[in-house]
Amino acid sequence: MSRVYWAKGPILRKTLTVHTGLVIKSTGSWYKVKSDDGGDVVKARMRGRIRLEGMPVTNPIAVGDRVQYEIKKGEAVIRHILPRTNYLARQSPRNTRHLHLLGANVDQAVLVVTVRYPNLKLGFIDRFLLMTEPQDIPVIILINKMDLMDEEDLELAGGLQLLYEGLGYRVLPISAKQGEGLDILRQWLQGKQSLLSGQSGVGKSTLLNSLKPDLQLKTKELSRHTGKGQHSTTFAEMHFLDADTRLIDSPGIKKLSFNNLEPQQVAHNFREFFALSPNCKFGGACLHRQEPGCAVKAALESGQISDLRYTSYLQILEEIESQKHWQRHKDW
Ligand SMILES: Nc1nc2c(ncn2[C@@H]2O[C@H](COP(=O)(O)OP(=O)(O)OP(=O)(O)O)[C@@H](O)[C@H]2O)c(=O)[nH]1
Ligand SMILES: [Mg+2]
Ligand SMILES: [Zn+2]
């Protein structure tokens, strides 16, 4: 605990105690902060606007952030966000000109996917990796609901594992419900701060409940009508498997879009494309589409680069370009 003095005029001197703590829950309008001294949890607010990458953010503070706050008239008020080691951000689903923070200061991101129930959205994994690659955040991909898989699903899951392991990510097939694969996962999580993310209904909260049964987090059946998850987790919240092992459960993601990125940044963050780009005629400036002498296109034709990754890549570029086009249009 440190004391900070604010001088108010030449005579009046006011003393306020500044606390530091870890944000363990964020609703966008209020936060739960776990104090560094004593570990008590306070409900806190924050005023003022904050920008990120030059864009406004819908939730200026993320779970995982470390903050300084003061208690004023019985209410905790956050004054500063301490420098982040990293963060995950995407375009806000409600306001395309805002960013939305998923988490901060994470040691790794855990992406939970399913082949079916709900169906895997093609390209979803690649979009997720666009949030982690720029900051070199290690990613674990969990392929959940193995207990529900038939032959065809297993083949698809095996293909995904091969593809993403080949790119250097850790991939683990699990069944959160039946507790399969969790021993290895526990080792990977031990002593780290990890963000759990993925589409709604893939089993993020179920997984946390299996790892720590006394959490008793809310989970929900998929909708019979759409076969999709029903957003049972509404706010991101950090849970402690033990004092050093922290897991952030977060609300399901419907769609990941990135108008905070330029096409070049997308190209640079598909790691296997980037690795080949020095061999492209236009080097790091190549977008690997119609450019002559493109090493990525050549690798695609020889099968060294996956069609799945290349298709995702083109879709993301198109989406960014058309969003930028319409934004310019609106600005006129
Ligand atoms: N059969 C089977 N069902 C699972 C498994 N994991 C989760 N489920 C079920 O899938 C449904 C959705 O699980 P949740 O844990 O609520 O999913 P979530 O990812 O937290 O969803 P949101 O909070 O909406 O993002 C529940 O009915 C779970 O019981 C699994 O490994 N096998
Ligand atoms: Mg959930
Ligand atoms: Zn190229």
Coordinates of C-alpha atoms and ligand atoms in Angstrom, one line a residue:
M1 CA 0.0 0.0 0.0
S2 CA 1.4 3.4 -0.9
R3 CA 0.4 6.9 -0.1
V4 CA -0.1 9.5 -2.7
Y5 CA -0.5 13.2 -1.8
W6 CA -2.5 15.6 -3.8
A7 CA -1.8 19.2 -3.1
K8 CA -4.9 21.3 -3.2
G9 CA -3.8 24.9 -3.1
P10 CA -0.9 26.1 -0.9
I11 CA -2.4 25.0 2.4
L12 CA -4.9 22.2 2.0
R13 CA -3.3 18.8 1.6
K14 CA -5.4 15.8 1.1
T15 CA -4.3 12.2 1.7
L16 CA -5.8 9.3 -0.2
T17 CA -4.7 5.7 0.0
V18 CA -3.9 4.1 -3.4
H19 CA -4.5 0.4 -3.6
T20 CA -3.4 -2.0 -6.4
G21 CA -5.3 -5.1 -7.5
L22 CA -6.2 -7.6 -10.2
V23 CA -9.5 -7.2 -12.1
I24 CA -11.3 -10.6 -11.8
K25 CA -14.6 -9.6 -13.3
S26 CA -15.6 -7.1 -15.9
T27 CA -19.1 -6.1 -17.0
G28 CA -18.0 -3.0 -18.9
S29 CA -19.7 -0.7 -16.4
W30 CA -18.4 -2.1 -13.1
Y31 CA -15.6 -4.4 -12.1
K32 CA -14.5 -6.8 -9.3
V33 CA -11.0 -6.1 -8.2
K34 CA -9.0 -8.4 -5.9
S35 CA -6.7 -6.3 -3.7
D36 CA -3.0 -7.1 -3.6
D37 CA -2.9 -6.5 0.1
G38 CA -5.1 -9.0 1.8
G39 CA -6.9 -10.3 -1.3
D40 CA -10.3 -8.9 -0.4
V41 CA -12.5 -8.3 -3.4
V42 CA -14.1 -4.9 -4.0
K43 CA -16.6 -3.7 -6.6
A44 CA -15.2 -0.8 -8.5
R45 CA -16.1 1.7 -11.2
M46 CA -14.1 3.8 -13.6
R47 CA -14.9 7.1 -15.2
G48 CA -13.5 8.6 -18.4
R49 CA -12.9 7.4 -21.9
I50 CA -10.0 5.2 -22.9
R51 CA -8.7 4.4 -26.3
L52 CA -6.8 1.4 -27.6
E53 CA -4.9 1.4 -30.9
G54 CA -6.4 4.8 -31.5
M55 CA -9.9 3.4 -31.3
P56 CA -12.5 3.7 -28.5
V57 CA -13.1 0.5 -26.5
T58 CA -16.5 -0.7 -25.3
N59 CA -15.0 -2.1 -22.1
P60 CA -11.9 -0.1 -21.2
I61 CA -10.7 -2.5 -18.5
A62 CA -10.4 -6.3 -19.1
V63 CA -10.3 -9.2 -16.7
G64 CA -6.6 -9.8 -16.0
D65 CA -5.8 -6.0 -15.9
R66 CA -3.9 -4.7 -13.0
V67 CA -5.2 -1.4 -11.7
Q68 CA -4.7 1.3 -9.1
Y69 CA -7.8 2.4 -7.2
E70 CA -8.9 4.4 -4.3
I71 CA -11.8 4.1 -1.9
K72 CA -13.9 7.2 -1.8
K73 CA -17.1 7.4 0.3
G74 CA -17.2 3.6 0.5
E75 CA -16.9 3.2 -3.3
A76 CA -13.8 1.9 -5.1
V77 CA -12.8 4.1 -8.1
I78 CA -10.2 2.9 -10.6
R79 CA -7.7 5.6 -11.4
H80 CA -5.1 3.9 -13.5
I81 CA -4.7 0.8 -15.5
L82 CA -1.1 -0.5 -15.0
P83 CA 0.9 -1.2 -18.2
R84 CA -0.3 -4.4 -19.9
T85 CA 2.1 -7.2 -20.9
N86 CA -0.5 -8.0 -23.6
Y87 CA -4.2 -8.1 -24.4
L88 CA -6.7 -9.7 -26.8
A89 CA -9.0 -7.3 -28.7
R90 CA -11.4 -7.6 -31.5
Q91 CA -13.9 -5.4 -33.3
S92 CA -17.0 -4.8 -31.1
P93 CA -19.9 -6.8 -32.2
R94 CA -22.3 -3.9 -31.6
N95 CA -20.3 -1.0 -32.8
T96 CA -17.9 -1.7 -35.7
R97 CA -15.8 1.4 -34.9
H98 CA -15.1 0.3 -31.4
L99 CA -12.8 -2.4 -30.1
H100 CA -13.8 -4.9 -27.5
L101 CA -11.2 -6.3 -25.0
L102 CA -11.4 -10.0 -24.2
G103 CA -8.6 -10.2 -21.6
A104 CA -5.3 -8.8 -20.6
N105 CA -1.9 -9.9 -19.2
V106 CA -2.4 -13.6 -20.2
D107 CA 0.3 -16.2 -20.3
Q108 CA -1.7 -18.1 -22.9
A109 CA -5.0 -18.3 -24.6
V110 CA -7.1 -21.5 -24.6
L111 CA -9.4 -21.7 -27.6
V112 CA -12.2 -24.3 -27.1
V113 CA -13.8 -25.6 -30.4
T114 CA -16.1 -28.4 -31.3
V115 CA -16.5 -30.2 -34.6
R116 CA -20.2 -30.5 -34.1
Y117 CA -22.7 -29.4 -31.4
P118 CA -22.3 -26.5 -32.3
N119 CA -20.7 -26.9 -35.7
L120 CA -17.3 -25.5 -36.1
K121 CA -17.4 -22.3 -38.1
L122 CA -14.7 -22.6 -40.8
G123 CA -12.1 -19.9 -40.3
F124 CA -13.0 -19.3 -36.7
I125 CA -9.7 -20.7 -35.4
D126 CA -7.8 -18.6 -37.9
R127 CA -9.6 -15.4 -36.9
F128 CA -8.9 -16.2 -33.2
L129 CA -5.2 -16.5 -34.0
L130 CA -5.3 -13.0 -35.4
M131 CA -5.8 -11.7 -31.9
T132 CA -2.9 -13.7 -30.4
E133 CA -0.3 -13.7 -33.1
P134 CA 0.6 -10.0 -33.1
Q135 CA 1.7 -10.3 -29.4
D136 CA 3.1 -13.8 -29.6
I137 CA 0.5 -15.1 -27.1
P138 CA 0.8 -18.9 -26.9
V139 CA -2.4 -20.7 -27.9
I140 CA -3.8 -24.1 -26.9
I141 CA -6.6 -25.4 -29.1
L142 CA -9.0 -27.8 -27.2
I143 CA -11.2 -29.9 -29.5
N144 CA -14.0 -30.7 -27.1
K145 CA -17.0 -33.1 -27.0
M146 CA -14.9 -36.1 -28.2
D147 CA -17.5 -38.3 -26.6
L148 CA -20.1 -37.2 -29.2
M149 CA -17.9 -37.8 -32.3
D150 CA -18.7 -40.3 -35.0
E151 CA -16.1 -41.6 -37.5
E152 CA -16.5 -38.6 -39.8
D153 CA -16.1 -36.1 -36.9
L154 CA -13.1 -37.9 -35.6
E155 CA -11.5 -37.6 -39.0
L156 CA -12.2 -33.9 -39.1
A157 CA -10.8 -33.4 -35.6
G158 CA -7.7 -35.3 -36.5
G159 CA -7.2 -33.1 -39.6
L160 CA -7.5 -30.0 -37.5
Q161 CA -5.0 -31.3 -35.0
L162 CA -2.5 -32.1 -37.7
L163 CA -2.9 -28.7 -39.3
Y164 CA -2.6 -26.6 -36.2
E165 CA 0.1 -28.7 -34.6
G166 CA 2.0 -28.4 -37.8
L167 CA 1.9 -24.6 -37.4
G168 CA 3.3 -24.9 -33.9
Y169 CA 0.2 -24.6 -31.7
R170 CA -0.7 -27.1 -29.0
V171 CA -3.8 -29.1 -29.8
L172 CA -5.6 -31.5 -27.4
P173 CA -8.8 -33.5 -28.0
I174 CA -10.9 -33.6 -24.8
S175 CA -14.2 -34.3 -23.3
A176 CA -15.0 -31.7 -20.7
K177 CA -18.1 -33.6 -19.6
Q178 CA -16.4 -37.0 -19.2
G179 CA -13.1 -35.5 -17.9
E180 CA -11.0 -37.0 -20.8
G181 CA -7.7 -35.3 -21.6
L182 CA -7.8 -33.1 -18.5
D183 CA -4.7 -34.5 -16.9
I184 CA -2.5 -33.1 -19.7
L185 CA -4.4 -29.9 -19.7
R186 CA -3.9 -29.4 -16.0
Q187 CA -0.2 -29.5 -16.6
W188 CA -0.4 -26.9 -19.3
L189 CA -2.5 -24.6 -17.2
Q190 CA -0.4 -25.0 -13.9
G191 CA 0.9 -21.7 -12.6
K192 CA -0.4 -19.6 -15.5
Q193 CA -3.0 -17.0 -16.2
S194 CA -5.1 -18.4 -19.2
L195 CA -8.0 -17.0 -21.1
L196 CA -10.7 -19.5 -22.1
S197 CA -12.5 -18.5 -25.3
G198 CA -14.6 -19.8 -28.1
Q199 CA -18.0 -19.9 -29.7
S200 CA -21.0 -20.1 -27.4
G201 CA -21.9 -23.7 -26.3
V202 CA -18.6 -25.3 -27.0
G203 CA -18.2 -26.1 -23.3
K204 CA -15.9 -23.5 -21.7
S205 CA -17.8 -23.3 -18.4
T206 CA -18.4 -27.1 -18.4
L207 CA -14.6 -27.5 -18.6
L208 CA -14.0 -25.2 -15.7
N209 CA -16.6 -27.1 -13.7
S210 CA -14.8 -30.3 -14.5
L211 CA -11.4 -28.8 -13.5
K212 CA -12.8 -27.5 -10.2
P213 CA -16.2 -28.9 -9.4
D214 CA -17.0 -26.5 -6.5
L215 CA -17.2 -23.6 -9.0
Q216 CA -20.6 -24.7 -10.1
L217 CA -20.7 -22.3 -13.1
K218 CA -23.9 -21.9 -15.1
T219 CA -24.0 -23.9 -18.3
K220 CA -26.7 -24.3 -20.8
E221 CA -28.0 -26.9 -23.3
L222 CA -27.7 -25.9 -27.0
S223 CA -30.8 -24.5 -28.5
R224 CA -32.9 -27.3 -30.0
H225 CA -34.0 -24.9 -32.7
T226 CA -30.6 -23.6 -34.0
G227 CA -28.2 -26.1 -32.5
K228 CA -26.2 -23.2 -31.2
G229 CA -25.1 -22.2 -27.7
Q230 CA -27.3 -19.8 -25.8
H231 CA -24.8 -17.5 -24.2
S232 CA -25.0 -18.8 -20.7
T233 CA -21.9 -16.9 -19.6
T234 CA -22.5 -13.2 -19.9
F235 CA -19.4 -11.6 -18.4
A236 CA -15.8 -12.5 -18.3
E237 CA -14.6 -13.7 -14.9
M238 CA -11.4 -15.1 -13.5
H239 CA -11.4 -18.3 -11.5
F240 CA -8.6 -19.7 -9.4
L241 CA -7.8 -23.4 -9.7
D242 CA -5.1 -22.7 -7.1
A243 CA -3.4 -19.5 -6.0
D244 CA -1.2 -19.4 -9.0
T245 CA -3.4 -21.0 -11.6
R246 CA -5.9 -18.6 -13.0
L247 CA -8.5 -19.2 -15.7
I248 CA -10.7 -16.6 -17.3
D249 CA -14.1 -17.8 -18.4
S250 CA -15.6 -15.6 -21.0
P251 CA -18.8 -15.2 -23.0
G252 CA -19.2 -17.1 -26.2
I253 CA -18.1 -15.3 -29.4
K254 CA -20.5 -15.2 -32.4
K255 CA -18.2 -13.7 -34.9
L256 CA -14.7 -12.3 -35.0
S257 CA -14.1 -9.3 -37.2
F258 CA -11.1 -7.0 -37.3
N259 CA -11.4 -3.6 -38.9
N260 CA -8.6 -2.5 -36.6
L261 CA -6.2 -4.4 -38.8
E262 CA -4.8 -3.5 -42.2
P263 CA -4.6 -6.2 -44.9
Q264 CA -0.8 -6.2 -44.5
Q265 CA -1.1 -7.0 -40.8
V266 CA -3.4 -9.9 -41.6
A267 CA -0.8 -11.3 -44.0
H268 CA 2.0 -10.9 -41.4
N269 CA 0.0 -12.7 -38.8
F270 CA -0.6 -15.9 -40.7
R271 CA 2.6 -17.3 -39.4
E272 CA 3.4 -19.7 -42.2
F273 CA 2.6 -17.1 -44.9
F274 CA 4.9 -14.6 -43.1
A275 CA 7.7 -17.2 -43.0
L276 CA 7.5 -17.6 -46.8
S277 CA 7.1 -13.9 -47.6
P278 CA 10.8 -13.1 -47.9
N279 CA 10.7 -15.4 -51.0
C280 CA 7.8 -13.4 -52.6
K281 CA 8.8 -11.0 -55.3
F282 CA 7.3 -8.1 -53.3
G283 CA 8.5 -9.5 -50.0
G284 CA 6.7 -8.3 -46.9
A285 CA 4.4 -6.1 -49.1
C286 CA 2.9 -9.1 -50.9
L287 CA -0.7 -9.8 -50.0
H288 CA -0.4 -13.3 -51.7
R289 CA -3.3 -12.8 -54.1
Q290 CA -2.6 -11.9 -57.7
E291 CA 0.9 -10.7 -57.2
P292 CA 3.5 -12.2 -59.5
G293 CA 6.3 -14.4 -58.0
C294 CA 4.3 -15.1 -54.9
A295 CA 5.9 -17.9 -52.7
V296 CA 2.7 -18.4 -50.7
K297 CA 0.7 -19.1 -53.9
A298 CA 3.4 -21.5 -55.0
A299 CA 3.3 -23.3 -51.6
L300 CA -0.5 -23.5 -51.8
E301 CA -0.2 -25.2 -55.2
S302 CA 2.4 -27.7 -54.0
G303 CA 0.2 -28.5 -50.9
Q304 CA 2.7 -27.1 -48.4
I305 CA 0.1 -24.5 -47.3
S306 CA -3.4 -25.6 -46.4
D307 CA -6.4 -24.6 -48.5
L308 CA -8.4 -24.1 -45.3
R309 CA -6.0 -21.4 -44.0
Y310 CA -5.7 -19.7 -47.4
T311 CA -9.5 -19.6 -47.8
S312 CA -9.9 -18.0 -44.3
Y313 CA -7.2 -15.5 -45.1
L314 CA -8.9 -14.4 -48.3
Q315 CA -12.2 -14.1 -46.6
I316 CA -10.8 -11.9 -43.8
L317 CA -9.0 -9.6 -46.3
E318 CA -12.2 -9.2 -48.3
E319 CA -14.2 -8.4 -45.2
I320 CA -11.7 -5.8 -44.0
E321 CA -11.5 -4.2 -47.4
S322 CA -15.3 -4.0 -47.8
Q323 CA -15.8 -2.6 -44.3
K324 CA -13.2 0.0 -44.9
H325 CA -14.9 0.9 -48.2
W326 CA -18.2 1.4 -46.5
Q327 CA -16.7 3.4 -43.7
R328 CA -15.1 5.8 -46.1
H329 CA -18.4 6.0 -47.9
K330 CA -20.2 7.0 -44.6
D331 CA -17.5 9.6 -43.8
W332 CA -18.2 11.6 -47.0
Ligands
LIG1 N1 -21.5 -34.5 -24.6 C1 -20.8 -33.4 -24.1 N2 -21.4 -32.3 -23.8 C2 -20.7 -31.2 -23.4 C3 -19.3 -31.3 -23.3 N3 -18.8 -30.1 -22.8 C4 -19.9 -29.3 -22.7 N4 -21.0 -30.0 -23.1 C5 -22.4 -29.5 -23.1 O1 -22.5 -28.4 -23.9 C6 -23.5 -27.4 -23.5 C7 -22.9 -26.0 -23.4 O2 -21.9 -26.0 -22.5 P1 -21.4 -24.7 -21.7 O3 -20.3 -25.1 -20.8 O4 -22.5 -23.9 -21.2 O5 -20.7 -23.9 -23.0 P2 -20.0 -22.4 -23.0 O6 -18.9 -22.6 -23.9 O7 -19.6 -22.1 -21.6 O8 -21.1 -21.5 -23.5 P3 -21.3 -19.9 -23.3 O9 -21.2 -19.6 -21.9 O10 -22.6 -19.6 -23.9 O11 -20.2 -19.2 -24.1 C8 -23.9 -27.9 -22.1 O12 -25.2 -28.6 -22.3 C9 -22.9 -28.9 -21.7 O13 -23.3 -29.9 -20.8 C10 -18.6 -32.5 -23.6 O14 -17.4 -32.7 -23.5 N5 -19.4 -33.6 -24.0
MG2 MG -20.1 -20.4 -20.4
ZN3 ZN 3.2 -13.6 -51.7

